[in-house]
Amino acid sequence: MSAVPDSFTTPGPAGTEDLAARFSREFGSVPAGIWQAPGRVNLIGEHTDYNEGFVLPFAIDRTARVAVGVRGDSTVRLLSTYGDQGVVTTSLDSLEPGSAKGWTKYPLGVMWALRQRGIDVPGIDLLLESSVPLGAGLSSSHAIECAVISALNDLTGAGLKAEEMVLATQLAENDFVGAPTGIMDQSASLRGSKGHAVFLDCRNQDVSLVPFETEPADLVMLVIDTKVSHSHADGGYASRRASCELGAEVLGVKALRDVQVGDLEEAAGLLDEVTFRRVRHVVTENDRVLQTVEYLAADGPASIGALLDASHVSMRDDFEISCPELDLAVDTSRANGAIGARMTGGGFGGAAIALTPVNVEQKVRDAVVKAFAGAGFTAPDIFTVTPAAGAMRIA
Ligand code: ADP
Ligand code: MG
């Protein structure tokens, strides 16, 4: 376990004029436009995506913004306001998987993926500024990719639909960046909508927007970034995927999505104990996503607390992807008045969410900070997020 070294929280991106002015200073020209794409929080539905199941993320009010200018040659120049890498210069002709380093693999991966799809991507100058914290489980990397693909879709006139951009960013992540990720993060970032969660069927990319507004219910969504990333996260992810594949094979289904809660009793007799618990998490989690969608539509966010809690217990005990920091964040939030809390994201570190009445927000924050200090853990970063708009052109 180690503290994530480059975790940061910025106060928010500069105005678009500042970004355009900085672009002009750095690159000596005026950008063709500015595009933004949000990070995301997964409200519920963890490790269900690669089982062709359901997820319910929402786009958040923290975004990556890119100012982009089209060049007349095949040169690509990239600069982020974060970190001190300076301008990275490369060429379209040298784009190949494994060739890019650091943050530039995200924009370059998108350019590569679009070219794989036969889209004539031009050389560009690009300035990135993001308010999505890095490595906190809010998908700062997909925010970059989605901002970049939105820009290139407009600038090339490719006219890709959101579903196609989702698949292109997945191709970039899987084959260029080398991360075996699904379609949830970019679906939330590209297809999110203010005041809504994105109910996504990972089998067919069907999306419906579910009203999800915390403010009218006098609630806030707290994100508690534990600032830890466990070294076994990659291996843990791979082994959970393998268990799910084994479970589906033994149960004779295409994916665990096809197993219902009522089938679990029979499944228990067919699977080894560990595989059964992995399967039970996925099957019950899919069911919880469906219930959350129903509850939100019928009674609003105040009604989903118990589902968030049950999701956490399932990940902690059946899927075994929590860690002491996440459990402490969840338990302390609940003990101090949050109506529901769970770890969010792939697990083994990252962030927890706590749906919290406004009047106990400070109490929960203070209690979590105190509990972390008492346990000798790194101080967490705690902030609120609201369901916000998906990717768009802003200038
Ligand atoms: P997450 O997507 O959950 O935040 P990842 O490890 O997938 O975590 O992505 C984090 C990476 O994204 C960073 O290591 C960095 O390469 C890149 N990144 C995110 N935001 C920025 C930024 N503002 N400037 C430069 N790179 C960034
Ligand atoms: Mg990421």
Coordinates of C-alpha atoms and ligand atoms in Angstrom, one line a residue, residues 6 8 40 80-83 85 102-106 128-142 144 173 185, ligand 1:
D6 CA 0.4 12.7 -7.7
F8 CA -4.2 16.6 -6.2
R40 CA -17.6 10.3 -13.0
S80 CA -1.0 20.1 -19.5
T81 CA -1.3 22.8 -16.9
Y82 CA -0.7 20.0 -14.3
G83 CA 2.7 18.6 -13.7
Q85 CA 6.4 17.9 -18.3
G102 CA 2.8 9.7 -19.1
W103 CA -0.4 11.6 -19.6
T104 CA 0.1 12.0 -23.3
K105 CA -1.0 8.4 -23.9
Y106 CA -4.6 9.4 -23.3
L128 CA -5.2 20.5 -21.1
E129 CA -6.5 21.8 -17.8
S130 CA -8.5 19.5 -15.5
S131 CA -10.2 19.8 -12.1
V132 CA -10.7 16.0 -11.9
P133 CA -8.4 14.7 -9.2
L134 CA -5.9 12.2 -10.5
G135 CA -6.0 8.6 -9.4
A136 CA -8.9 9.2 -7.0
G137 CA -11.2 6.8 -8.8
L138 CA -13.1 9.6 -10.6
S139 CA -11.7 8.7 -14.0
S140 CA -9.5 11.7 -14.7
S141 CA -8.0 9.7 -17.6
H142 CA -11.3 9.1 -19.3
I144 CA -9.2 13.6 -20.9
E173 CA -7.6 2.5 -23.4
D185 CA -16.4 5.6 -17.5
Ligands
ADP1 P1 -8.1 7.9 -12.7 O1 -8.5 7.8 -14.1 O2 -9.0 7.0 -11.8 O3 -8.0 9.3 -12.2 P2 -5.8 6.8 -13.8 O4 -4.5 6.2 -13.2 O5 -6.6 6.0 -14.8 O6 -6.7 7.3 -12.6 O7 -5.4 8.1 -14.6 C1 -4.6 9.0 -13.9 C2 -3.6 9.5 -15.0 O8 -4.3 10.5 -15.9 C3 -2.5 10.3 -14.4 O9 -1.4 9.5 -14.0 C4 -2.1 11.2 -15.6 O10 -1.3 10.5 -16.5 C5 -3.4 11.5 -16.3 N1 -4.0 12.8 -15.9 C6 -5.2 13.0 -15.3 N2 -5.4 14.3 -15.2 C7 -4.3 15.0 -15.7 C8 -3.9 16.3 -15.9 N3 -4.7 17.3 -15.4 N4 -2.7 16.6 -16.5 C9 -1.9 15.6 -16.9 N5 -2.2 14.3 -16.8 C10 -3.4 14.0 -16.2

